[in-house]
PDB file of C-alpha atoms in Angstrom:
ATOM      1  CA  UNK A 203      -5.302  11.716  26.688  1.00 50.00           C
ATOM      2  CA  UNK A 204      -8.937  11.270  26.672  1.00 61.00           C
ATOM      3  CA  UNK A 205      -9.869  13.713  29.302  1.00 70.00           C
ATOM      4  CA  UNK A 206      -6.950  16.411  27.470  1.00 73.00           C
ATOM      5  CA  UNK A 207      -9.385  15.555  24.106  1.00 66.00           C
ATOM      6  CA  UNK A 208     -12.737  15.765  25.997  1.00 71.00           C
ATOM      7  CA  UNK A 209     -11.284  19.025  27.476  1.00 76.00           C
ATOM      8  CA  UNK A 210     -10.332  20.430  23.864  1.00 72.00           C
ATOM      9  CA  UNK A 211     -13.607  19.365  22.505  1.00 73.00           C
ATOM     10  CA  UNK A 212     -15.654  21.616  25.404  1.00 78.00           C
ATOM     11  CA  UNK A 213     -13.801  24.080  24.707  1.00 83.00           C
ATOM     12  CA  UNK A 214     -14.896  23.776  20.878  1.00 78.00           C
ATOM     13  CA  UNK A 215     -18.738  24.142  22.048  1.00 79.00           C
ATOM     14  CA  UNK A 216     -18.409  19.877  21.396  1.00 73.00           C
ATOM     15  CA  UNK A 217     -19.103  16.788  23.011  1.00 70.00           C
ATOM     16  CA  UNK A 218     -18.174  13.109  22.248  1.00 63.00           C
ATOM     17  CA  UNK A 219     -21.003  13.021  20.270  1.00 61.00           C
ATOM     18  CA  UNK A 220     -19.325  14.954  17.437  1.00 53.00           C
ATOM     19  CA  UNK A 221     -15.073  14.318  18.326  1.00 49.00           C
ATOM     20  CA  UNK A 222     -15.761  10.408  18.205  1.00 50.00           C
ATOM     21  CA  UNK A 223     -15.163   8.215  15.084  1.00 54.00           C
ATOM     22  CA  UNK A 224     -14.936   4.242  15.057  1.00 55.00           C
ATOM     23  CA  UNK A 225     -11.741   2.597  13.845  1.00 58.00           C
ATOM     24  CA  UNK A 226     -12.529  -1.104  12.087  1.00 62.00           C
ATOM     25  CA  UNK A 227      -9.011  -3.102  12.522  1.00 66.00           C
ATOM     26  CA  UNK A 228      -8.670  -7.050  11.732  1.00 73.00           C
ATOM     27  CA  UNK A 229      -6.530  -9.105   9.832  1.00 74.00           C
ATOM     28  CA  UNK A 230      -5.927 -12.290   7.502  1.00 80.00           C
ATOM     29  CA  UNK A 231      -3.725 -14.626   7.558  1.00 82.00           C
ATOM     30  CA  UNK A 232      -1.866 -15.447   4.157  1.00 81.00           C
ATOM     31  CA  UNK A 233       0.324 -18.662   3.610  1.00 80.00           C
ATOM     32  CA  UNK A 234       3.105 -17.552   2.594  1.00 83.00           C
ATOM     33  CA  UNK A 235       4.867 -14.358   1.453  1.00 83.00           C
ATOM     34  CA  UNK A 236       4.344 -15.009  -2.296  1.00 83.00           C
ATOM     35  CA  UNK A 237       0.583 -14.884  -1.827  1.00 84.00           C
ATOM     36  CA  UNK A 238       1.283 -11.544   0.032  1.00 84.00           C
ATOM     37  CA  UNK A 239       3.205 -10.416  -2.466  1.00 83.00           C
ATOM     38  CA  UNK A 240       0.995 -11.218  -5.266  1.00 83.00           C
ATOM     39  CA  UNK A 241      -1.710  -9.585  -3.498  1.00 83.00           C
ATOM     40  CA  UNK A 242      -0.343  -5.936  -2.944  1.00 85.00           C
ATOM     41  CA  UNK A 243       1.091  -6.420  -6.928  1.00 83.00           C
ATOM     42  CA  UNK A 244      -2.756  -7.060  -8.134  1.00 83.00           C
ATOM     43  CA  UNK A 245      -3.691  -3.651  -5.540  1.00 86.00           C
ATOM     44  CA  UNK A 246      -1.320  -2.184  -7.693  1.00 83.00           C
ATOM     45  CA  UNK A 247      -1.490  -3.998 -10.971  1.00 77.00           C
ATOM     46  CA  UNK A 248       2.124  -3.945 -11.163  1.00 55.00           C
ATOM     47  CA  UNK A 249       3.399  -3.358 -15.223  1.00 53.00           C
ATOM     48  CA  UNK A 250       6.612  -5.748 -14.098  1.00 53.00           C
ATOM     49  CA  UNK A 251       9.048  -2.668 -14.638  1.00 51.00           C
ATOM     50  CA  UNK A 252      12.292  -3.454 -13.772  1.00 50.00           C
ATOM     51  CA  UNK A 253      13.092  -1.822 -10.394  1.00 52.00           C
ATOM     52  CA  UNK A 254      15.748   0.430 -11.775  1.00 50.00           C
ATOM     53  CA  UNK A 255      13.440   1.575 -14.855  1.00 50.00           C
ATOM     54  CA  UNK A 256      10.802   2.157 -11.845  1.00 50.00           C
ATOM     55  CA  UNK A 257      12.672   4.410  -9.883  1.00 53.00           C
ATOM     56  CA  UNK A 258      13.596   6.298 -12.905  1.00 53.00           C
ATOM     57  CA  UNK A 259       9.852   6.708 -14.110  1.00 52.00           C
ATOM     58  CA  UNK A 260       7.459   6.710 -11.632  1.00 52.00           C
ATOM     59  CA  UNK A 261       4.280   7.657 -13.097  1.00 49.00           C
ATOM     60  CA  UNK A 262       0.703   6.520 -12.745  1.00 46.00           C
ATOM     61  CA  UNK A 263       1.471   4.637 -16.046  1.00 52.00           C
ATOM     62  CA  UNK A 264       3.289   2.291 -14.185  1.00 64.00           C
ATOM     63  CA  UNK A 265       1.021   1.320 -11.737  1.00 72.00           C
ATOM     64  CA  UNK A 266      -2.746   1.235 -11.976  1.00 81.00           C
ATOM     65  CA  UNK A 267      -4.539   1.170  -9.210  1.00 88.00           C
ATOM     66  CA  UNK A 268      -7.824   0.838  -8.171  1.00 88.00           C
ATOM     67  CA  UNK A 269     -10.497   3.924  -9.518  1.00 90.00           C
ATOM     68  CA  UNK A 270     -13.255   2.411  -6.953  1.00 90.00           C
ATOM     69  CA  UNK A 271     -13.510   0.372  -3.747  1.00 89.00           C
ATOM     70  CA  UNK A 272     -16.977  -1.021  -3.958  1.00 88.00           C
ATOM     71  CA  UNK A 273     -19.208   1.926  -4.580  1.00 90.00           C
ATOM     72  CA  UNK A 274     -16.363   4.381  -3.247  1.00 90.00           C
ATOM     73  CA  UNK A 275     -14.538   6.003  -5.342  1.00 94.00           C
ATOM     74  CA  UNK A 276     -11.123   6.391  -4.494  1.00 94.00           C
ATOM     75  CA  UNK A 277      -9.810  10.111  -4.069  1.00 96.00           C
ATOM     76  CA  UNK A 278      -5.778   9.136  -3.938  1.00 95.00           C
ATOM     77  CA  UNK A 279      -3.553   6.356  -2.697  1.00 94.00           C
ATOM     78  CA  UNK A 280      -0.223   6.511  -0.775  1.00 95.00           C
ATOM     79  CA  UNK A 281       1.871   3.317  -1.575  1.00 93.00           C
ATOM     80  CA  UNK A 282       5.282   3.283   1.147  1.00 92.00           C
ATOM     81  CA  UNK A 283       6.429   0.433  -0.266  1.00 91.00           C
ATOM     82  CA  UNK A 284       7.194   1.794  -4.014  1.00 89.00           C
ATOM     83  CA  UNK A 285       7.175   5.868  -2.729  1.00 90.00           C
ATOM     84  CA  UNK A 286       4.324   6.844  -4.653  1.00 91.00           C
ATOM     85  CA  UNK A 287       1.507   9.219  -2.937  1.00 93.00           C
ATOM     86  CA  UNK A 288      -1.137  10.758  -6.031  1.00 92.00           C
ATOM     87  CA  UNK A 289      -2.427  13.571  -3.037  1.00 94.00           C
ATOM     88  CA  UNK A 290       1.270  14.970  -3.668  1.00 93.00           C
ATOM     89  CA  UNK A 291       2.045  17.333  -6.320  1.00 91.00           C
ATOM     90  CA  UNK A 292       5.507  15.018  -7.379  1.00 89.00           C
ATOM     91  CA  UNK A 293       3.527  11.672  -6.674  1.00 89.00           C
ATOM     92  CA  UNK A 294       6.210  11.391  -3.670  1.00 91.00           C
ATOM     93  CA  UNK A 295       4.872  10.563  -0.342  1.00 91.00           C
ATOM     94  CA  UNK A 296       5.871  12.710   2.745  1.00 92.00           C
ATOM     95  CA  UNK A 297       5.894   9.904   5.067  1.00 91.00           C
ATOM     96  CA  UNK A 298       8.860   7.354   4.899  1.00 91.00           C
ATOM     97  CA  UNK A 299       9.154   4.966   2.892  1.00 89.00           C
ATOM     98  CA  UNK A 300       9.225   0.688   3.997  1.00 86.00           C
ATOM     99  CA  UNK A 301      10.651  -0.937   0.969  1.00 84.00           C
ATOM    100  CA  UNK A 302      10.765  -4.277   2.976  1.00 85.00           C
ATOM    101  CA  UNK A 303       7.005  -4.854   3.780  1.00 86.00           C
ATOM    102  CA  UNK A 304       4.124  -3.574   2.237  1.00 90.00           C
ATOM    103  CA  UNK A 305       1.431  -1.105   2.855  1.00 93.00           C
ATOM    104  CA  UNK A 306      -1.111   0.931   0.604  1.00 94.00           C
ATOM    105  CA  UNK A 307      -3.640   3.415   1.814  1.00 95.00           C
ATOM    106  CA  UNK A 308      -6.705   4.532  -0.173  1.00 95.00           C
ATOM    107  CA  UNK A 309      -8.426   7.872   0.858  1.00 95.00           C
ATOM    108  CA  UNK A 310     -12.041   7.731  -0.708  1.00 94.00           C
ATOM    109  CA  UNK A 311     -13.649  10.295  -1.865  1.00 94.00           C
ATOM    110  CA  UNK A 312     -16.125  10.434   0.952  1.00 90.00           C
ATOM    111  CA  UNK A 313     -13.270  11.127   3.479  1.00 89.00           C
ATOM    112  CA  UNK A 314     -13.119   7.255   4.719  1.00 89.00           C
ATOM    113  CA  UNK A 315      -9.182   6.093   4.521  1.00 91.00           C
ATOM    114  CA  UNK A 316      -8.542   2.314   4.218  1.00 92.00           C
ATOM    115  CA  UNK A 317      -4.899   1.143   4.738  1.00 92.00           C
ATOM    116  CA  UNK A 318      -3.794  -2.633   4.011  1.00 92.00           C
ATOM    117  CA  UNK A 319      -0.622  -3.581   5.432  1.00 91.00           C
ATOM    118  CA  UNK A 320       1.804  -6.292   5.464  1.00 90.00           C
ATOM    119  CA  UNK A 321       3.209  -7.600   9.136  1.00 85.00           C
ATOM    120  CA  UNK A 322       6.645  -7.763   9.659  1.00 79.00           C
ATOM    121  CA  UNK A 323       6.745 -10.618  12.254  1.00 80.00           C
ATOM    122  CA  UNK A 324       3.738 -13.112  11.496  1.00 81.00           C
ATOM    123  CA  UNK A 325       1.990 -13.910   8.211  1.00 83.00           C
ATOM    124  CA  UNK A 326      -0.442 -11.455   8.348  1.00 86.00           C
ATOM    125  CA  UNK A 327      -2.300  -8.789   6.195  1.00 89.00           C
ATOM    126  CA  UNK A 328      -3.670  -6.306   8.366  1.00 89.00           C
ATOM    127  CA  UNK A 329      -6.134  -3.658   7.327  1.00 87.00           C
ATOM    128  CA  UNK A 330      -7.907  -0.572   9.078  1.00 88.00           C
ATOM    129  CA  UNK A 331     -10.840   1.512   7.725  1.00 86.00           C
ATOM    130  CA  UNK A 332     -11.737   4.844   8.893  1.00 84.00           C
ATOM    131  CA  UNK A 333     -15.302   5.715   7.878  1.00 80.00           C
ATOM    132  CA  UNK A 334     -16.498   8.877   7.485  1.00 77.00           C
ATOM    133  CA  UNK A 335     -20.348   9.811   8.246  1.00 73.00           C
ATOM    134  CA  UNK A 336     -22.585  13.368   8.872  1.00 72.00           C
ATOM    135  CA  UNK A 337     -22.988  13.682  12.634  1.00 71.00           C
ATOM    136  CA  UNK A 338     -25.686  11.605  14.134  1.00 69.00           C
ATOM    137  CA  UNK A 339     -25.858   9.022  10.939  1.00 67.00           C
ATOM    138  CA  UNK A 340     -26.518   5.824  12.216  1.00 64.00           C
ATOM    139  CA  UNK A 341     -26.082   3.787   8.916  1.00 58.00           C
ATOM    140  CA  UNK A 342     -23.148   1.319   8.840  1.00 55.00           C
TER     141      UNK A 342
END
């Protein structure tokens, strides 16, 4: 794969230099699933709709969530775990939904992505942030 992608890039007038972008991944532990729970909820500030009224009415109304991530603002969010994508003209994300563990992704206006996810087998939130800089930027 990475010779097929340095192959592509040549052939692009590229080099590494410009094709490469770092990938932060970790994780926390939580200590149980409430607190997991009652994390994503606060990501989403969750009005307490009842699940059928939800499914029903799903507008921005019903869940707020956050305009900036520290001095980022946030472009649109994808949330699998309710089906709700803002970058989509019905709010509906293309990607399927997983109703049984959470995960929200924020794109940012300055093309970064952060996703927070739920694990399925260990008590675990795991998160990954994409960061997007101007070729050559060596800023963190």
């Amino acid at each position: 794969m990475y010779a097929e992608m340095a192959a592509w890039l040549q052939a692009q007038g590229k080099t590494f230099r410009y094709g490469f972008h770092l990938v932060r991944s970790s994780y926390w532990f939580t200590p149980s699933p409430a607190v997991t729970k009652e994390l994503f909820g606060s990501l989403r500030k969750d009005l307490k709709v009842p699940s059928v009224l939800a499914e029903l009415l799903l507008t921005e109304q019903l869940f707020q969530f956050p305009e900036k991530i520290g001095s980022q603002q946030v472009k649109s969010v994808r949330d699998l775990t309710i089906g709700y994508d803002n970058s989509m003209p019905d709010n509906k994300p293309v990607l399927p939904l997983s109703t049984t563990s959470e995960m929200i992704t924020f794109n940012l206006a300055s093309g970064s992505v952060a996703t927070l996810r739920a694990s399925g087998t260990e008590p675990k939130i795991k998160y990954y942030i994409e960061l997007k800089t101007a070729p050559g930027k060596k800023e963190r």
